[in-house]
Short mmCIF file of C-alpha atoms and ligand atoms in Angstrom, two decimals:
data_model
loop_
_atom_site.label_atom_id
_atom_site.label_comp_id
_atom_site.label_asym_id
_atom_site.label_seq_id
_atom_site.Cartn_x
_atom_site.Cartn_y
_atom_site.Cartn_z
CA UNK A 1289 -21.60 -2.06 -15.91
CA UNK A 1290 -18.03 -1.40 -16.11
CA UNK A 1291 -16.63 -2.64 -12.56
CA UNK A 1292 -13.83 -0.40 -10.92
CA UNK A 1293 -11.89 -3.34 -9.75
CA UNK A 1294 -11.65 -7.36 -11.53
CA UNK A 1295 -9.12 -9.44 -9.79
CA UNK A 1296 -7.42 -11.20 -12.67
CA UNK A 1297 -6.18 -14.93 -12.35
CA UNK A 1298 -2.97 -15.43 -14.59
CA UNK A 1299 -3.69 -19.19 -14.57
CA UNK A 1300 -1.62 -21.02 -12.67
CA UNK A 1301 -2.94 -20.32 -9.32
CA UNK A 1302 -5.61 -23.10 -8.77
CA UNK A 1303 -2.50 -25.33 -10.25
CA UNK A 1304 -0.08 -24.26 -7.57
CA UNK A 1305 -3.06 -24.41 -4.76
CA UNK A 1306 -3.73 -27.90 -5.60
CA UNK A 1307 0.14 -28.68 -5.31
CA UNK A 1308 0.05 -27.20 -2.06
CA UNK A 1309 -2.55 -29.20 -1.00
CA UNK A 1310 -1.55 -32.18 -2.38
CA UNK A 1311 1.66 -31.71 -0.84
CA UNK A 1312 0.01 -32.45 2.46
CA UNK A 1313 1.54 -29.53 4.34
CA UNK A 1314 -1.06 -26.43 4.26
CA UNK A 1315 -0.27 -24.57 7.43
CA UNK A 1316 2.06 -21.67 7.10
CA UNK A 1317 5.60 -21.27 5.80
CA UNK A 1318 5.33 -23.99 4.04
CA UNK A 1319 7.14 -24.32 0.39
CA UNK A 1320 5.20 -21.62 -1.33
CA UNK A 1321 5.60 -19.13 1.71
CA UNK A 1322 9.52 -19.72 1.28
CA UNK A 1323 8.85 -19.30 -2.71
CA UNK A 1324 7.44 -16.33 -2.27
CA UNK A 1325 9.54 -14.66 0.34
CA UNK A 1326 12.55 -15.25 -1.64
CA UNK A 1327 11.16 -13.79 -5.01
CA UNK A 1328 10.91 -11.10 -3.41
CA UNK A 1329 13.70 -11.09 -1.60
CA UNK A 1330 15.67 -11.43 -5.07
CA UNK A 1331 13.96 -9.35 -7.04
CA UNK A 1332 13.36 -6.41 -4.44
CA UNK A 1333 16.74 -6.40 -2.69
CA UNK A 1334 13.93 -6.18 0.59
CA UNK A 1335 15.54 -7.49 3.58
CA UNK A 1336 14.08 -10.44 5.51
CA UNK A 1337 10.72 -10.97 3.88
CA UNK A 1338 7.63 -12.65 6.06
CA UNK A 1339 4.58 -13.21 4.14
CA UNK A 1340 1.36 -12.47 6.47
CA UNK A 1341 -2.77 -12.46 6.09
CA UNK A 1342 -2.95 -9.21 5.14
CA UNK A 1343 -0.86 -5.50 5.29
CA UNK A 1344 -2.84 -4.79 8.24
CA UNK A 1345 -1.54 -7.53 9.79
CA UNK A 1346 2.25 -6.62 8.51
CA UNK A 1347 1.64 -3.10 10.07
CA UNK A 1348 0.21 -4.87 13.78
CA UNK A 1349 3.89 -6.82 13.30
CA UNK A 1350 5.95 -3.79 12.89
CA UNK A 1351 4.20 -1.75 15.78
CA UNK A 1352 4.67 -4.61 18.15
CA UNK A 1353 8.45 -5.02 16.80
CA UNK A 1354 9.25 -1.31 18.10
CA UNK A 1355 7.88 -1.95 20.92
CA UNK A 1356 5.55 0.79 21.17
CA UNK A 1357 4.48 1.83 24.58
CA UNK A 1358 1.10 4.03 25.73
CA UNK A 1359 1.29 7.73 25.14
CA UNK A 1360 4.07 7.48 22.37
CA UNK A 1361 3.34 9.18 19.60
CA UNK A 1362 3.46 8.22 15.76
CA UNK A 1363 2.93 10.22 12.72
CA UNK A 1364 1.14 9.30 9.60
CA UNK A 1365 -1.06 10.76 6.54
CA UNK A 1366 -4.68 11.43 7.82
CA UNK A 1367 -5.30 10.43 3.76
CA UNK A 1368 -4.73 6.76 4.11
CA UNK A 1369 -6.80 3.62 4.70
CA UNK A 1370 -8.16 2.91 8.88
CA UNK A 1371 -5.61 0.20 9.10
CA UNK A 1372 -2.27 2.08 8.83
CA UNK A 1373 -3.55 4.25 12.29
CA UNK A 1374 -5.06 0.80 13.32
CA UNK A 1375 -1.99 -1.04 14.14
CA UNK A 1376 -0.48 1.63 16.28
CA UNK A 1377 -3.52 2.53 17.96
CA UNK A 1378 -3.61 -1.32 18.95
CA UNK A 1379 -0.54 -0.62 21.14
CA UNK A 1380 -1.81 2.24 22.84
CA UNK A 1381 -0.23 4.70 20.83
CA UNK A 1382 -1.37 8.32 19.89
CA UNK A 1383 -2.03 8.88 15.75
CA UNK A 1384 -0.37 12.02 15.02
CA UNK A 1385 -1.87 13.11 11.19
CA UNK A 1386 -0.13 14.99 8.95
CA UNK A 1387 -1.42 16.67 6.21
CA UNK A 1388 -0.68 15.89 2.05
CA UNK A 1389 1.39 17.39 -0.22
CA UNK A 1390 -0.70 20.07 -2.22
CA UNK A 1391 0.47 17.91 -5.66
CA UNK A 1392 -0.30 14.78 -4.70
CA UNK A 1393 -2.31 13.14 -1.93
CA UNK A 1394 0.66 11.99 -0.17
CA UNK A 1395 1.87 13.53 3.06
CA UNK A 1396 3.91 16.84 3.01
CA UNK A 1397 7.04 16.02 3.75
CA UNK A 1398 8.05 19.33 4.75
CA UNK A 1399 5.19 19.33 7.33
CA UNK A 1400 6.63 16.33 9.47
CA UNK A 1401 9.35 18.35 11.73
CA UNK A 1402 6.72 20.38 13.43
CA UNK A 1403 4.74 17.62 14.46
CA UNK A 1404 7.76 15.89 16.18
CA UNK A 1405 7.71 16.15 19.87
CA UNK A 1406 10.13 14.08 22.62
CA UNK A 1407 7.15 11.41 22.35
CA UNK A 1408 7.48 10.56 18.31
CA UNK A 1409 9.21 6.77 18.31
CA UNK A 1410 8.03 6.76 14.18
CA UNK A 1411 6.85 7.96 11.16
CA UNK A 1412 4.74 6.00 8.72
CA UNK A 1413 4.49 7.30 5.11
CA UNK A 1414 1.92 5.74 2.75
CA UNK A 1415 3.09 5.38 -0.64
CA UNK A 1416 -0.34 6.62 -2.33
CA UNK A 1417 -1.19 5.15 -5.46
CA UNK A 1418 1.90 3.92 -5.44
CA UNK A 1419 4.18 6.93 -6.07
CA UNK A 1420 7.14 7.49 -3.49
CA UNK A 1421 6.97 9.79 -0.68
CA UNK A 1422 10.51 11.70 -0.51
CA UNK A 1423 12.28 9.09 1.48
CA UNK A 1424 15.70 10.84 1.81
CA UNK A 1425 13.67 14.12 3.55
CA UNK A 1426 11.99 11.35 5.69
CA UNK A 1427 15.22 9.12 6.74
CA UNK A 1428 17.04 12.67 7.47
CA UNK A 1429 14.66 13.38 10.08
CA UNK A 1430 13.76 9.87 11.38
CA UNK A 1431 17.99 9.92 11.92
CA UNK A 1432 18.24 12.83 13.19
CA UNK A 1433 15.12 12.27 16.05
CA UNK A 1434 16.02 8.81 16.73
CA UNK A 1435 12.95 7.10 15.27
CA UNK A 1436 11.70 4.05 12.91
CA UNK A 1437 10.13 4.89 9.62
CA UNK A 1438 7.33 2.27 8.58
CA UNK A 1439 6.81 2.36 4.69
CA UNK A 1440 3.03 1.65 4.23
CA UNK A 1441 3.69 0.07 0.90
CA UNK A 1442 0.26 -1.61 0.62
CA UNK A 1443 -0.13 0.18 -2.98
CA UNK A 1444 3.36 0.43 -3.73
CA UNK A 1445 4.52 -2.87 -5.12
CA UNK A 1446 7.51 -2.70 -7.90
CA UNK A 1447 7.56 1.40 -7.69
CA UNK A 1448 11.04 3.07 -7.06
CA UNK A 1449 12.67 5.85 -5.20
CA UNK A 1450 15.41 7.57 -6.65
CA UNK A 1451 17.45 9.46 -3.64
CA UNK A 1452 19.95 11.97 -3.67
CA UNK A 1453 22.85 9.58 -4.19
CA UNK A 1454 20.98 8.81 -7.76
CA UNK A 1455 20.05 5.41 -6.97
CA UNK A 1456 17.01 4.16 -8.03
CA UNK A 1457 15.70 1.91 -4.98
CA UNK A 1458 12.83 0.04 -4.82
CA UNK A 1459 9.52 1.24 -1.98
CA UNK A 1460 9.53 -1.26 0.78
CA UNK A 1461 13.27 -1.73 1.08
CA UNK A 1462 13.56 2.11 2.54
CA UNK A 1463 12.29 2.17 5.78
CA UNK A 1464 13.21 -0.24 8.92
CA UNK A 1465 10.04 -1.96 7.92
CA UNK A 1466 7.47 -2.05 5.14
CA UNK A 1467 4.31 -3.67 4.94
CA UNK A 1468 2.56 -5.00 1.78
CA UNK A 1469 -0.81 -5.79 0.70
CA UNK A 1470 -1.90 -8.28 -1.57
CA UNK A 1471 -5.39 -7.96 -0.94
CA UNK A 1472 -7.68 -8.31 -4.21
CA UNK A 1473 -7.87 -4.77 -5.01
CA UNK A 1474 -3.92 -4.53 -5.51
CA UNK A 1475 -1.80 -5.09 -8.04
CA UNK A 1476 -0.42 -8.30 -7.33
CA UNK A 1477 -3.36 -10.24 -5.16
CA UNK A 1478 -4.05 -13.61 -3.74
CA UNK A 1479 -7.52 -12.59 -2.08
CA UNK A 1480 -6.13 -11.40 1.17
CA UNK A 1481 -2.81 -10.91 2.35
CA UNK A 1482 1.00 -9.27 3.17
CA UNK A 1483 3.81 -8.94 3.47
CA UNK A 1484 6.26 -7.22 5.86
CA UNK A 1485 9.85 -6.58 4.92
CA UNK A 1486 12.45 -6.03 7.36
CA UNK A 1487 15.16 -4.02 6.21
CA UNK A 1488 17.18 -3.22 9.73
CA UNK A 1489 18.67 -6.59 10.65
CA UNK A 1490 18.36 -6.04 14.53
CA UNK A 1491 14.07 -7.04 13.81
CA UNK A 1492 15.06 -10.30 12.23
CA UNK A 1493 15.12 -12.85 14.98
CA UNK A 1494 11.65 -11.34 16.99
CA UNK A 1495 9.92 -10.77 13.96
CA UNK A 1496 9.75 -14.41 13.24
CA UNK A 1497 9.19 -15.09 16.82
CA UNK A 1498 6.38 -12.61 16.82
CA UNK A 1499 4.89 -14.20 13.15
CA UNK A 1500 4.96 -17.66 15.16
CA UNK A 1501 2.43 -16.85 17.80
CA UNK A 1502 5.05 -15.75 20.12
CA UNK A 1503 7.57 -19.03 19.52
CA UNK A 1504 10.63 -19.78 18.56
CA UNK A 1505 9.49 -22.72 16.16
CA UNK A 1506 11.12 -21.25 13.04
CA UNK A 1507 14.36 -21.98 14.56
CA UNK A 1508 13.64 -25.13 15.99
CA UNK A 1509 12.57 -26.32 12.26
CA UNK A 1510 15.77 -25.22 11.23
CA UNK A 1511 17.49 -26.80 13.90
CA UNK A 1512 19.07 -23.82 15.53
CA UNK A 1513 17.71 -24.93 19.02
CA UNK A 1514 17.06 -28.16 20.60
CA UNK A 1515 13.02 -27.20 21.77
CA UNK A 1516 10.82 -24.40 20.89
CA UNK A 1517 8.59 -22.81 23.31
CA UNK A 1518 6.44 -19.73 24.31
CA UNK A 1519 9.95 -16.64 23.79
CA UNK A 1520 7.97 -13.66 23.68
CA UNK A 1521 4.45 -12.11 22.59
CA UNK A 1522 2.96 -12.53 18.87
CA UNK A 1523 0.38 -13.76 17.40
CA UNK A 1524 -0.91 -15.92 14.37
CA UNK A 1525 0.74 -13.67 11.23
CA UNK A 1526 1.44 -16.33 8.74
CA UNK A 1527 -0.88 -17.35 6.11
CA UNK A 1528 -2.06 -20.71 5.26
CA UNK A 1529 0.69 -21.66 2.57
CA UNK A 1530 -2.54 -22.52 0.13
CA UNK A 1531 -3.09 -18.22 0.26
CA UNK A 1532 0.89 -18.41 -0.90
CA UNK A 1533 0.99 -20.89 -4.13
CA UNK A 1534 -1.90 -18.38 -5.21
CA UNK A 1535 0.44 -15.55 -4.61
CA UNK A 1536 2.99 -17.31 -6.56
CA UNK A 1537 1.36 -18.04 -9.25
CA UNK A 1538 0.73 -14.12 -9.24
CA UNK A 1539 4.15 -13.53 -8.69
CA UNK A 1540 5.49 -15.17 -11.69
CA UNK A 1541 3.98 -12.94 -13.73
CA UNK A 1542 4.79 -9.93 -11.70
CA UNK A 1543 6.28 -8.32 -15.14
CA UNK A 1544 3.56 -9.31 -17.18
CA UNK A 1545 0.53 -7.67 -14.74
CA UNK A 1546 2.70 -4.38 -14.43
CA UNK A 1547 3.36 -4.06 -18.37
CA UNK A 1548 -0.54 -4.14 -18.53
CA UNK A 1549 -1.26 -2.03 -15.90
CA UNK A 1550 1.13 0.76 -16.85
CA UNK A 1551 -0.27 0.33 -20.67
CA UNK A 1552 -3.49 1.40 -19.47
CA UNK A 1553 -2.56 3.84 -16.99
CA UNK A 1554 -0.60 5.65 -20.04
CA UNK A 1555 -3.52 5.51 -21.93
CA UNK A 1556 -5.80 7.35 -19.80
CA UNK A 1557 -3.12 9.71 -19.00
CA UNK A 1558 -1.98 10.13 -22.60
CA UNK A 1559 -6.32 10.47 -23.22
CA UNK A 1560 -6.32 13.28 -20.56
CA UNK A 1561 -3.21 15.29 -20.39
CA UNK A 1562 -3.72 19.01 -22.10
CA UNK A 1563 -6.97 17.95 -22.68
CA UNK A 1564 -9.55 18.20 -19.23
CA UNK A 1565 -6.41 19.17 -17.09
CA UNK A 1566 -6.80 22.91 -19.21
CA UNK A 1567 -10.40 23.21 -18.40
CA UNK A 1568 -12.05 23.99 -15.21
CA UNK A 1569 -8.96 23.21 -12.88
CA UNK A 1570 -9.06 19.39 -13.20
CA UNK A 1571 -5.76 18.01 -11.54
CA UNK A 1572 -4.62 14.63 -13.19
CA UNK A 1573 -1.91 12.31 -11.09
CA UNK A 1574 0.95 13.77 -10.63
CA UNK A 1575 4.65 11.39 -9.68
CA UNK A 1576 7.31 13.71 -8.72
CA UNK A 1577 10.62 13.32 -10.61
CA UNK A 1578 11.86 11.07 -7.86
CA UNK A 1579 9.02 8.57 -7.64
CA UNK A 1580 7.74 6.12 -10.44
CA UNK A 1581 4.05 5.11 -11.66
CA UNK A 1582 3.35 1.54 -11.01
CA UNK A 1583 -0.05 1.21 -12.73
CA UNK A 1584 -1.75 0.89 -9.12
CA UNK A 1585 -4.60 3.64 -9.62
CA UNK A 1586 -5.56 6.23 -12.05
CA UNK A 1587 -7.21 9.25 -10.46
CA UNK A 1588 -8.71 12.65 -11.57
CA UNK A 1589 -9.14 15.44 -8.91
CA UNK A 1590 -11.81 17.79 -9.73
CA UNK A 1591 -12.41 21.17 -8.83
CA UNK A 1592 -14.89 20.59 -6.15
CA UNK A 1593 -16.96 17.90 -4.35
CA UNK A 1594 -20.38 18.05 -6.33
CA UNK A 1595 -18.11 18.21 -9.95
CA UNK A 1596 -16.70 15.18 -8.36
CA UNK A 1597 -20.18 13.65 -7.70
CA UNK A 1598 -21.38 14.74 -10.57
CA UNK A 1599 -18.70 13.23 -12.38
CA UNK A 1600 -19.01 10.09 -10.93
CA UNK A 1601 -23.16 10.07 -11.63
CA UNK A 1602 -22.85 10.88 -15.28
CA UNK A 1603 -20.48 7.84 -15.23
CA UNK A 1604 -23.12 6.38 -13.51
CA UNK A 1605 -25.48 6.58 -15.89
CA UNK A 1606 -23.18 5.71 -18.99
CA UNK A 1607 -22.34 1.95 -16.67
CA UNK A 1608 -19.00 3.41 -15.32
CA UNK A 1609 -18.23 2.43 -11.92
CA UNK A 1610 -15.94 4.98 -10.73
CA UNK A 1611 -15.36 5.90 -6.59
CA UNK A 1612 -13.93 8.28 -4.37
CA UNK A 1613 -11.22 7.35 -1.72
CA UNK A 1614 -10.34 8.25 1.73
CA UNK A 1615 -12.46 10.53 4.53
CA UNK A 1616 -9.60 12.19 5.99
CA UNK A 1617 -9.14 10.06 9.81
CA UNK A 1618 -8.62 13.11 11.55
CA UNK A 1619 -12.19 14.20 11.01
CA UNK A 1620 -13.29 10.47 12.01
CA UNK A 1621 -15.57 9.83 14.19
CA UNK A 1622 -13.27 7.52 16.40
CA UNK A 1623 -10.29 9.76 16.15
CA UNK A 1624 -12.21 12.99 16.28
CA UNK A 1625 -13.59 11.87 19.62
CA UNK A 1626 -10.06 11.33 21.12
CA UNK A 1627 -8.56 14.56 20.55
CA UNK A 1628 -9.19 17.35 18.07
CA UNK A 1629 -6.28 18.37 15.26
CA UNK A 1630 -6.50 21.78 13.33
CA UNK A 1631 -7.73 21.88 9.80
CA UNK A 1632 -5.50 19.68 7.60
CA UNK A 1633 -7.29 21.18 4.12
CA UNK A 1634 -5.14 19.55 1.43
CA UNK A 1635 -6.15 15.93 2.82
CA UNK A 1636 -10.07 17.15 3.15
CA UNK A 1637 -9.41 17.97 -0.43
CA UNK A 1638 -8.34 15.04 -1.65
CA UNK A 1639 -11.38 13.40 0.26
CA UNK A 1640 -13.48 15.69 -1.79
CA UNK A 1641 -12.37 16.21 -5.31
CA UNK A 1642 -10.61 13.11 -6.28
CA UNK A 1643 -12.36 9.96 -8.11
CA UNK A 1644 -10.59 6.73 -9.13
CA UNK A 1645 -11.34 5.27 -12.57
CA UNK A 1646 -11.22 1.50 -13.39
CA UNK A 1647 -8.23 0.32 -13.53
CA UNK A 1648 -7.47 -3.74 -13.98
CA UNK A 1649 -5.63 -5.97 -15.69
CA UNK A 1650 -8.63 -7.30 -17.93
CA UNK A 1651 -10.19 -3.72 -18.84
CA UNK A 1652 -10.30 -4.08 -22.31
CA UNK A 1653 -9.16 -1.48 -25.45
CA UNK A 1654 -12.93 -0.98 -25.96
CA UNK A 1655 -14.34 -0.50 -22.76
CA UNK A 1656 -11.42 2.23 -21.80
CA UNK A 1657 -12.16 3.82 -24.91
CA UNK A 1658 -15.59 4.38 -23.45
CA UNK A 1659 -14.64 5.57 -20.45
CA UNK A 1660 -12.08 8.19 -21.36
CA UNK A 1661 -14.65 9.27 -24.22
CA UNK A 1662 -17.45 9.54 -21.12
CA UNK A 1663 -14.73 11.71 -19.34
CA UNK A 1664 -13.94 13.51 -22.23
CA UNK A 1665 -17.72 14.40 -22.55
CA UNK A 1666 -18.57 15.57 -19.16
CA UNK A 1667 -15.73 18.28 -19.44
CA UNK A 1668 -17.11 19.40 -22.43
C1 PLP B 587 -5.00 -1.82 1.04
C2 PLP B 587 -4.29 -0.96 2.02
C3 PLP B 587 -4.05 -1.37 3.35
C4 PLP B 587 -4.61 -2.63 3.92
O1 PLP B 587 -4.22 -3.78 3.27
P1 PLP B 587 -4.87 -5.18 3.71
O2 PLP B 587 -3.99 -6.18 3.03
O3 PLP B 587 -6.27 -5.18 3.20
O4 PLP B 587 -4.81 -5.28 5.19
C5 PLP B 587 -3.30 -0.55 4.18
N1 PLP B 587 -2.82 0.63 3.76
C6 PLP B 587 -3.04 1.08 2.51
C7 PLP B 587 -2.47 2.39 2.09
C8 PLP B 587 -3.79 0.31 1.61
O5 PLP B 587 -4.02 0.76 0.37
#
């Protein structure tokens, strides 16, 4: 069987684990954590960086750092994973869901001003599969309401923005804050973990009080005060700096895993385009002129539900794992409980008709060959 996801090891990371270990000093922001933080610092122009376990746990950081209250209201794509409405909901806050483009399975952009009331504090746009939301549309409005835009940039590592103004920027370095993933199924992994990236200077200070279980022992270490103590809420963010000589290791190679990934992204795209996209109303990935591909995901979006399941059965049976994505959260049943939201069809779409193909660094020539030829075949 073909798997749909292989995290890939570029070598170095049990190396770099065992220096960390060796090393004697584990715990969290250790040397690695720094390492990391200021790769990516460097090479992403983000502002401060602070590695976490996880993007879920980068998204609980950022709704505590706005200090969300009960009742406020923050909007989001119903498409995206549990754990970008998670975080807010944590804080008592009510998940407003906006609907996705009809191109792509991000949210409409165009849709966001009507769902802004005098309790909005933010906006959260997911970067799906990678490709950029509009981010100038989004800032306009977040300026012009007074509220924080959160980038959910779990997908979204090395992808790029290009505004108004022409300049290419990277995702994650847009909004006040961005969280990353690094979870196994992402591009750049070290089994679990995050990142969050705070690009409005006034978060600096509490955000590393908040990563520190609520302490000011980051500046203490530093020297900046005398003792450190119990400042302010937070919790335990950081991750063990073993989880960041893994990520390093990754890191290093950062160019190396996205030259691969886009290779075989282009090749099922090359495979498909004019091909099944001209029969029976098959949809392949579309990046708007102002986003980039970043070799996160390659999916297909059929014409309907069962083509979809049929698609991915007939895959099935020639040992092609293949899967759907997201059930839109507005029709969960936790949210749908809460309070009910009129129809929001292009994200039930997208729940419906689209299928992810495998997509990983170690897929070889003659297994994708396979694959495409099995898609090819079905739309025959
Ligand atoms: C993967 C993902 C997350 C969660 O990331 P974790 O690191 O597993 O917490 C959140 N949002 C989106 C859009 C994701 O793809």
């Amino acid at each position: 069987m073909i798997p749909f996801n292989k995290p890939y090891l570029t070598g170095k990371e049990m190396h770099y684990m065992y220096e960390a270990v060796y090393t004697g000093k584990i715990s969290g922001n250790g040397i690695f954590t720094k390492k990391c933080q200021n790769f990516l610092k460097n090479r992403f122009g983000f502002g401060k960086c602070l590695l976490t376990t996880s993007c879920t746990d980068a998204l609980e950081m950022a709704a505590i750092l706005i200090d969300l209250k009960p009742g406020d209201e923050v909007i989001m794509p119903s498409f995206t994973f549990v754990s970008t409405a998670n975080a807010f909901v944590l804080r008592g806050a009510k998940i407003i869901f906006a609907d996705s483009r009809k191109d792509h399975p991000g949210m409409d952009e165009d849709s966001l001003s009507s769902l802004i009331t005098d309790k909005t504090r933010a906006i959260v746009p997911v970067h799906y599969a990678g490709v950029a939301c509009d981010m100038d549309k989004i800032m306009e409005l977040a300026e012009k309401h007074n509220l924080y835009v959160i980038e959910d940039a779990a997908q979204a590592i090395d992808s790029y923005y290009t505004g108004k103004d022409g300049i290419k920027r990277p995702l994650g370095s847009i909004g006040h804050l961005a969280a990353f993933s690094f979870h196994e199924t992402k591009n750049i992994i070290s089994g679990e973990g995050g990142m969050l990236s705070i690009n409005d200077p006034q978060f600096e200070d509490r955000a590393e009080i908040i990563w520190e279980k609520g302490t000011n022992r980051s500046a203490f270490f530093r020297g900046e005060v005398d003792k450190y103590g119990w400042v302010d809420m937070g919790s335990s963010f950081l991750p063990s700096d073993i989880i960041a000589a893994f990520l390093y290791a990754q890191l290093e190679n950062l160019d190396d895993i996205q030259s691969k990934r886009k290779d075989i992204w282009n090749r099922y795209d090359n495979s498909f385009r004019n091909k099944i996209d001209l029969v029976g109303g098959v949809k392949l990935p579309f990046v708007p002129n102002f986003g980039t591909n970043n070799g996160h995901m390659y999916y297909l979006i059929c014409s309907s539900e069962s083509e979809r399941n049929q698609l991915i059965t007939h895959l099935k049976n020639n040992n092609i794992l293949s899967v759907f994505h997201y059930l839109s959260l507005h029709k969960s049943e936790f949210y749908f409980k809460e309070s009910k939201v009129k129809e929001l069809k292009e994200s039930d779409h997208f729940s419906d008709c689209l299928i992810r193909l495998p997509m990983f660094y170690e897929l070889s020539d003659l297994d994708q060959v396979h694959i495409i030829q099995s898609v090819l075949d079905f739309y025959k």
